[in-house]
Short mmCIF file of C-alpha atoms in Angstrom, two decimals:
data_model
loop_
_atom_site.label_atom_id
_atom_site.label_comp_id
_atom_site.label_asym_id
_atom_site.label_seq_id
_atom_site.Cartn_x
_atom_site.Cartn_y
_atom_site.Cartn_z
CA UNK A 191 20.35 -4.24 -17.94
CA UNK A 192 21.29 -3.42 -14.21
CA UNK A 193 17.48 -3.24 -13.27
CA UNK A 194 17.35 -7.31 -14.78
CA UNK A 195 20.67 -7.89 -13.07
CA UNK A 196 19.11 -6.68 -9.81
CA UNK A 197 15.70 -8.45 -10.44
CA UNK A 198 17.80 -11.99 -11.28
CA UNK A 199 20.01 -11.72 -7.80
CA UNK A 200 16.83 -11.37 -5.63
CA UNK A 201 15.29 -14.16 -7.09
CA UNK A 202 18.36 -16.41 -6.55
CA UNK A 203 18.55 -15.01 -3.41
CA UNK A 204 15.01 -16.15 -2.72
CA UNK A 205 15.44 -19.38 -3.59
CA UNK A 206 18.98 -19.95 -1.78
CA UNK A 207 16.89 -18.82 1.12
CA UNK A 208 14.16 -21.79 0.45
CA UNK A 209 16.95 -24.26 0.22
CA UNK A 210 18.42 -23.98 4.05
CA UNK A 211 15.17 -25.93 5.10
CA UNK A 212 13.56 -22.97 6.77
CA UNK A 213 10.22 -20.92 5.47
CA UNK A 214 11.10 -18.70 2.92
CA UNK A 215 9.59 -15.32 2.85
CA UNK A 216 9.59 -12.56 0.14
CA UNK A 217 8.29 -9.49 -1.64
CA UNK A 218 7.88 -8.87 -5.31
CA UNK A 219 7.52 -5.16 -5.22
CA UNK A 220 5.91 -3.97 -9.08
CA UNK A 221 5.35 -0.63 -10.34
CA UNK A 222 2.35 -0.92 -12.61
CA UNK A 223 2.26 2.93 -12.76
CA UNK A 224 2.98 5.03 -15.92
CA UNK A 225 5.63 6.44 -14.24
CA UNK A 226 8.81 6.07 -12.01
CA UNK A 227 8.20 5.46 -8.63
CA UNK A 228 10.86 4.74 -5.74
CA UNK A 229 9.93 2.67 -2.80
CA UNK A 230 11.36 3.13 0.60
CA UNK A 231 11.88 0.78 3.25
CA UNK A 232 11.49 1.05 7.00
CA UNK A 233 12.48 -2.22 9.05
CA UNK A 234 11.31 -1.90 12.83
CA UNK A 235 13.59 -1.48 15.66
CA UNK A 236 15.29 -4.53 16.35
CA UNK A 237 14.38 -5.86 13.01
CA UNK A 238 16.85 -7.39 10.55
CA UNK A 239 16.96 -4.89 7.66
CA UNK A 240 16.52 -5.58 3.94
CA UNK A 241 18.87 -5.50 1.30
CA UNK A 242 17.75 -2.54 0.73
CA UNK A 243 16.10 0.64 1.54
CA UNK A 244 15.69 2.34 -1.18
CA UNK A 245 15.89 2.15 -4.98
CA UNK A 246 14.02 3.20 -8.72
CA UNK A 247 11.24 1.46 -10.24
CA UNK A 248 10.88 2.26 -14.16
CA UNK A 249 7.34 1.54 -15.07
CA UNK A 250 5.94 -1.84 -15.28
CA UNK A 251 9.55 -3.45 -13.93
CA UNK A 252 9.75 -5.59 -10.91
CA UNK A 253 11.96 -6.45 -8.05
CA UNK A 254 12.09 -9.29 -5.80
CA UNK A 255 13.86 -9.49 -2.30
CA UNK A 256 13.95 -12.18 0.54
CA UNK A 257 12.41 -10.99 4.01
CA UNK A 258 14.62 -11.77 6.79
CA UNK A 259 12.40 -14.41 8.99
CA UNK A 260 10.69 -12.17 12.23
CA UNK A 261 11.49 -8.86 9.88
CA UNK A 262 8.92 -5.92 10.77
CA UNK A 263 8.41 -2.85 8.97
CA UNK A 264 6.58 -0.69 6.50
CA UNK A 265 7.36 -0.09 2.56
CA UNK A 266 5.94 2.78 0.47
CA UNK A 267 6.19 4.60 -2.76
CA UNK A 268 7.80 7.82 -3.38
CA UNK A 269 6.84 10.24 -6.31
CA UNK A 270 8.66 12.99 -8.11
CA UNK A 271 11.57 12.20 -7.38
CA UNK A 272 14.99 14.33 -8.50
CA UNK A 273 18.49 14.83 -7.47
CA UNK A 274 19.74 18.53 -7.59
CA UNK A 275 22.18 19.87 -10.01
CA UNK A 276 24.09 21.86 -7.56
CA UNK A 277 23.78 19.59 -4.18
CA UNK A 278 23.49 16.21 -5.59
CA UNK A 279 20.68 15.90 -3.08
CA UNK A 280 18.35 13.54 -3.45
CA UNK A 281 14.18 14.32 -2.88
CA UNK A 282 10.96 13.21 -3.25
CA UNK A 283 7.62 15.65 -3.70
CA UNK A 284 5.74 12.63 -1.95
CA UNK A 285 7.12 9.85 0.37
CA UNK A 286 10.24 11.84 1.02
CA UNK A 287 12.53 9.80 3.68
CA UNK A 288 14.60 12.48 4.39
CA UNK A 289 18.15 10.68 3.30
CA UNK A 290 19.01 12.77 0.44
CA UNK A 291 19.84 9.64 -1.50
CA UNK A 292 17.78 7.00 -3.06
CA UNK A 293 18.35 4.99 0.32
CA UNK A 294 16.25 5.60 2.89
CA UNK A 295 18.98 4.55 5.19
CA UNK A 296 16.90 4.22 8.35
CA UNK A 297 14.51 7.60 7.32
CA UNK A 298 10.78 7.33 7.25
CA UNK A 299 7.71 8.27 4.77
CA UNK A 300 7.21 12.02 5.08
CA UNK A 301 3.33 12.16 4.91
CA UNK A 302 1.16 11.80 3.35
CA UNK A 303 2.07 8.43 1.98
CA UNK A 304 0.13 4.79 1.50
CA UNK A 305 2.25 2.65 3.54
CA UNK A 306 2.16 -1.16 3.82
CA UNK A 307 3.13 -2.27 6.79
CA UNK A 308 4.04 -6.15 8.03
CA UNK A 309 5.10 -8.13 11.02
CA UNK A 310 6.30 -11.35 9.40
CA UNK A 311 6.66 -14.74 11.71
CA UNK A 312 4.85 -13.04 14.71
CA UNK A 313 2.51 -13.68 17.07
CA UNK A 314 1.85 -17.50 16.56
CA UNK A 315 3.89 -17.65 13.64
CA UNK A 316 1.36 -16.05 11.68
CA UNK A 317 2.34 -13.08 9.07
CA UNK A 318 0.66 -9.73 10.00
CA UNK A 319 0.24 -7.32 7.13
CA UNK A 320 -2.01 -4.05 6.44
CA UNK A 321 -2.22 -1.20 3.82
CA UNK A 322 -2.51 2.38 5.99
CA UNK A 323 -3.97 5.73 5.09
CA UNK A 324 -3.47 7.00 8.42
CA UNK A 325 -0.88 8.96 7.64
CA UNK A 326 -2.32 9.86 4.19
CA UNK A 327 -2.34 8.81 0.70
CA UNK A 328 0.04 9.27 -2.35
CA UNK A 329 -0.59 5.99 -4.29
CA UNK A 330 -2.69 2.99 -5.23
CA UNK A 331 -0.91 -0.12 -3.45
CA UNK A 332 -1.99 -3.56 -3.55
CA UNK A 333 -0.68 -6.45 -1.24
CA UNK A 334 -1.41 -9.79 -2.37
CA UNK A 335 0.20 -12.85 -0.76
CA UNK A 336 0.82 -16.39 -2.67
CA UNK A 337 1.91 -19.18 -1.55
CA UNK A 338 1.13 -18.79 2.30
CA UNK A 339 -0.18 -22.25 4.23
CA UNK A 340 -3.87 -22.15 5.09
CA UNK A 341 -5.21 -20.38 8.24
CA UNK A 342 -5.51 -16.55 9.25
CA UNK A 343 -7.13 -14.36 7.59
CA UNK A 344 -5.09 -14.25 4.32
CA UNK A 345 -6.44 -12.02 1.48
CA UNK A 346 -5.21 -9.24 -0.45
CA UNK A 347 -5.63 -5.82 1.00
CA UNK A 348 -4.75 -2.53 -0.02
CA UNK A 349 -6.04 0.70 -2.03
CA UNK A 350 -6.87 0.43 -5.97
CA UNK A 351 -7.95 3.54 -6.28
CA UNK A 352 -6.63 7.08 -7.46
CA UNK A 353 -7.56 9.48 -4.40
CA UNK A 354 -5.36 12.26 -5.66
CA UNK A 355 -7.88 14.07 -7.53
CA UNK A 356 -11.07 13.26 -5.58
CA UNK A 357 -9.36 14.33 -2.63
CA UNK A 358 -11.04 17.00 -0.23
CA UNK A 359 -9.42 20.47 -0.66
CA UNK A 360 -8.77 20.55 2.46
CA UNK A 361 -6.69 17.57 2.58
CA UNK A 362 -5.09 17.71 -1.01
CA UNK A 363 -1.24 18.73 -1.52
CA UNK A 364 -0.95 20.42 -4.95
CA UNK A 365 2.44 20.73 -6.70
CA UNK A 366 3.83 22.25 -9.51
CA UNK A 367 5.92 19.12 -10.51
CA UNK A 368 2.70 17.51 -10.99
CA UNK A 369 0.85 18.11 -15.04
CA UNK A 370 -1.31 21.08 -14.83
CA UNK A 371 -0.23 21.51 -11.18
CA UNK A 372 -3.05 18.98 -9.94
CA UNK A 373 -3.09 17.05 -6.42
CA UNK A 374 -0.04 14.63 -6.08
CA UNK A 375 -0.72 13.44 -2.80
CA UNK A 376 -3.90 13.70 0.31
CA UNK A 377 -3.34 14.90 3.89
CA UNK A 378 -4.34 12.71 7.06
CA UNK A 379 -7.42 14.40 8.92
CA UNK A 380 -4.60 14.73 12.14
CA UNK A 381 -1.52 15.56 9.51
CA UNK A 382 -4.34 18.60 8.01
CA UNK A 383 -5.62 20.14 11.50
CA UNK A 384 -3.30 18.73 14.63
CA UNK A 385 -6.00 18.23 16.35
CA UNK A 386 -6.16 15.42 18.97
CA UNK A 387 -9.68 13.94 17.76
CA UNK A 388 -8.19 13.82 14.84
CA UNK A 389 -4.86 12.20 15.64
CA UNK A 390 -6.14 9.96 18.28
CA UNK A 391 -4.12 11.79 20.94
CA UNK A 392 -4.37 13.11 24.56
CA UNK A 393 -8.39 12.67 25.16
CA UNK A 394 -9.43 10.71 22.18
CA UNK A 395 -6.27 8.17 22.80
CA UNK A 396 -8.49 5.30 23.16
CA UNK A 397 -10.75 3.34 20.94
CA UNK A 398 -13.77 4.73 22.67
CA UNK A 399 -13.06 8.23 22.47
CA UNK A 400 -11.26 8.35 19.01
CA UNK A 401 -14.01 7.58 16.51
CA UNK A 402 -14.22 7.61 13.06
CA UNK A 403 -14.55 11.36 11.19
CA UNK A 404 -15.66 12.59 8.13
CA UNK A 405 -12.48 12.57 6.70
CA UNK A 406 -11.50 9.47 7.69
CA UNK A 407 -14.95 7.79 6.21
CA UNK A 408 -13.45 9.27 2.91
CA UNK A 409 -10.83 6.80 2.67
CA UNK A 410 -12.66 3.79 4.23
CA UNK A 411 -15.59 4.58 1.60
CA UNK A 412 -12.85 4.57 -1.28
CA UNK A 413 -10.31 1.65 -0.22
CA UNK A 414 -13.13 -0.48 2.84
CA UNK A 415 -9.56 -2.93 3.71
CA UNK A 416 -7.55 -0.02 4.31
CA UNK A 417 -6.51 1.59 7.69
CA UNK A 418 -8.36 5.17 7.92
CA UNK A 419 -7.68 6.16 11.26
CA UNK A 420 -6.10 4.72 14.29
CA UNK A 421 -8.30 2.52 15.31
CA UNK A 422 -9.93 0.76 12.73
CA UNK A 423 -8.58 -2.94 13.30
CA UNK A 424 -11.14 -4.59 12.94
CA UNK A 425 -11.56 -4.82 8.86
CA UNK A 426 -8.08 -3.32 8.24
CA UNK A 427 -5.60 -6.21 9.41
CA UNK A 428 -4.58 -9.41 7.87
CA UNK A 429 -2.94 -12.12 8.90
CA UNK A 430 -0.91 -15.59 7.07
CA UNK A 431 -0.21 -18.71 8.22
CA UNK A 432 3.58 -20.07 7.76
CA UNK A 433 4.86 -21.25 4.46
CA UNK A 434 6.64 -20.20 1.30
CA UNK A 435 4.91 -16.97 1.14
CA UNK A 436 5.44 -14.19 -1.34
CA UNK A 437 4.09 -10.77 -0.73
CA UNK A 438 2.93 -9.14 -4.18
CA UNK A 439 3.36 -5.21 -3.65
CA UNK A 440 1.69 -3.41 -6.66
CA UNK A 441 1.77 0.47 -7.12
CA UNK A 442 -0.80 1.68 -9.31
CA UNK A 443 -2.34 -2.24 -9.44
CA UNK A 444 -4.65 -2.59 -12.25
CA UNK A 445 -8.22 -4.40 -11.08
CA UNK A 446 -6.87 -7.66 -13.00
CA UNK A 447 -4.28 -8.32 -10.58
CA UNK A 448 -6.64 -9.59 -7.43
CA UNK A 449 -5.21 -13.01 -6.64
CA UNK A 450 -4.41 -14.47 -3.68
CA UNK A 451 -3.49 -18.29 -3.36
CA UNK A 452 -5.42 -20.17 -1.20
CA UNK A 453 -7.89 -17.98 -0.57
CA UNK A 454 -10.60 -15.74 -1.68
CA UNK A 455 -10.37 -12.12 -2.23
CA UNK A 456 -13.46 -11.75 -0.71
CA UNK A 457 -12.86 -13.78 2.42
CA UNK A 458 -12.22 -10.37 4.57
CA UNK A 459 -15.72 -10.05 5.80
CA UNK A 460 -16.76 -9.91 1.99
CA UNK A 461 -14.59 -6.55 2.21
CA UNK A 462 -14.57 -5.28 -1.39
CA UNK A 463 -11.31 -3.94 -2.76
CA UNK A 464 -12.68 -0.89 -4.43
CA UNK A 465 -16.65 0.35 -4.30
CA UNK A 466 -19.01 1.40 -6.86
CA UNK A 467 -18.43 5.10 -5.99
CA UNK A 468 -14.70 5.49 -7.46
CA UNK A 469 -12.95 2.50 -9.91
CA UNK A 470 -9.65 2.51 -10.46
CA UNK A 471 -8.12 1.40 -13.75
CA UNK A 472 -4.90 0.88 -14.09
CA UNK A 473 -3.35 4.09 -15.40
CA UNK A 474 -6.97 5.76 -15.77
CA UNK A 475 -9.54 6.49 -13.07
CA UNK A 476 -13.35 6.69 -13.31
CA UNK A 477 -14.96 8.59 -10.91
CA UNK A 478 -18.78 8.60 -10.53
CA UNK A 479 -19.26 10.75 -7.26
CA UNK A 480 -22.49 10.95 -5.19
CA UNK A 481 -23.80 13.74 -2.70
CA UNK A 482 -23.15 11.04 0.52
CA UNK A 483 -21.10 8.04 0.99
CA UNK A 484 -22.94 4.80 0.16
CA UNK A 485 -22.23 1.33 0.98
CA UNK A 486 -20.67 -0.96 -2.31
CA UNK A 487 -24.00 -3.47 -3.21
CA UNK A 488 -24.55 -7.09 -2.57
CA UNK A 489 -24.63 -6.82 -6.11
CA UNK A 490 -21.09 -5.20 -6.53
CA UNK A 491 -20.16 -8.13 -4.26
CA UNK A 492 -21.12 -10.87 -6.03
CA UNK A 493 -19.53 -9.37 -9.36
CA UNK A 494 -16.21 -8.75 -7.50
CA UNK A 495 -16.19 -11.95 -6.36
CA UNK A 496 -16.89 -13.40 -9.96
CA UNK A 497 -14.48 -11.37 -11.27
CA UNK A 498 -11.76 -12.19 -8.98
CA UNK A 499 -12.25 -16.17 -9.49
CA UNK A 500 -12.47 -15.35 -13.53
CA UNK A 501 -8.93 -13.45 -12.85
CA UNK A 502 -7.03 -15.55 -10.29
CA UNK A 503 -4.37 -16.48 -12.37
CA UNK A 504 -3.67 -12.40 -13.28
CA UNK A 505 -0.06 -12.38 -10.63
CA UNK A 506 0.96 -16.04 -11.42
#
């Protein structure tokens, strides 16, 4: 009852927000997974904060909040998530922000964790937005906008697929908290090894030096609109014109929920949202792994983009 309670006040508060004349913004953050996962929110320095930084997410439930207008920061998922008996400390296996409450209270994602990270009414009053690996993965996130005017480069971005298990062992963090104490979350080349090629430091602290790796070609051959490293602009960040826009934020997204108003999924450089090398599926993965990296098909295109038009009212 408290979850609907919550879910009911940030859509009112949405819509009061619409009424004062101005552009409304907002996010709908869903967890699609089969279990609980806790987002955590980081507003930028200098940034209006959020309602709040920090909360629970049963499976399949929903919560909406209003975006204060210029608000920058990042929002993630955290995993595994307990308070202890004797401390009443609060901690995450994955995503941990350091608080030691369900409030991140200012704390950042411990990595590795799938961040999403905006810059809402910026540079030309356009909406900024990106799904980053950089720092690692822990989850499948999805960011989908609706509602935004036309202009930019306004699609839905993110990472559908399950990387946990296909992760190099190198790079995977095991747990016992996790069934059969399998991968629960995958390490950042730089995060893994320090070094600076790796973390686009000293040397290699430009985009000619710092180039993608192996490791990073991991994640941009599994999730192509997601940040792998540093430097990888180019078919990573997304931008929205003005408007009414809401911000779909999907852990664990299901390949039914591609929609973006306005515009075509595919309109990112015909950027694919998954490839024909791993599928994700909602709760279940499929993974058909080759001996080298491949590029998705013109076929796999033209079925994605299908498929997307066939499913664009799935988040309506």
């Amino acid at each position: 009852m408290a979850s609907a309670h919550r879910a009911v006040i940030g859509f009112l508060l949405v819509f009061l927000a619409s009424l004062s004349g101005a552009a409304s913004k907002s996010f709908t953050i869903t967890n699609n997974c089969e279990y609980t996962v806790w987002p955590g929110i980081l507003s930028s320095a200098g940034s209006a904060g959020m309602d709040a930084t920090g909360f629970a997410l049963a499976p399949r439930e929903s919560r909406a909040m209003p975006v204060p207008s210029g608000w920058s920061g990042r929002l993630w998922g955290r995993t595994l998530c307990s308070t202890d008996a004797g401390t009443g400390k609060f901690s995450c296996v994955t995503g941990d922000c350091g608080s030691g409450k369900q409030d991140c209270a200012g704390g950042g994602a411990a990595p590795p964790a799938t961040l999403a990270e905006f810059t809402i009414d910026g540079s030309g009053g356009m909406d900024f937005y990106d799904v980053s690996l950089v720092d690692g993965y822990n989850l499948p996130v999805l960011v989908a906008p609706h509602g935004a005017a036309g202009g930019g480069n306004c699609a839905p971005t993110g990472c559908m697929l399950d990387l946990n298990r296909a992760c190099p062992a190198d790079l995977r963090v095991a747990s016992t908290s996790s069934p059969g104490g399998g991968g629960v979350a995958c390490k950042s080349a730089c995060e893994a090894f320090g070094s600076a090629e790796y973390c686009c430091s000293g040397d290699h602290g430009n985009p000619s030096t710092c180039k993608p790796s192996a490791y990073s070609q991991f994640f941009k051959n599994a999730c192509p609109r997601a940040y792998s490293y540093a430097y990888d602009d180019a078919t990573s960040t997304f931008t929205c014109a003005g408007g009414d826009t809401t911000y779909a934020i999907t852990f664990c997204p299901s390949t039914t929920s591609v929609k973006a108003d306005g515009a075509s999924p595919q309109a990112a450089g015909d950027l694919p949202l998954m490839n024909d090398t791993m599928v994700y599926l909602g709760a279940d993965q499929l993974i058909a792994a080759t001996a080298t990296a491949r590029p998705p098909s013109s076929l796999l295109h033209a079925v994605l983009a299908v498929a997307a038009i066939v499913l664009a009212g799935a988040l309506c």
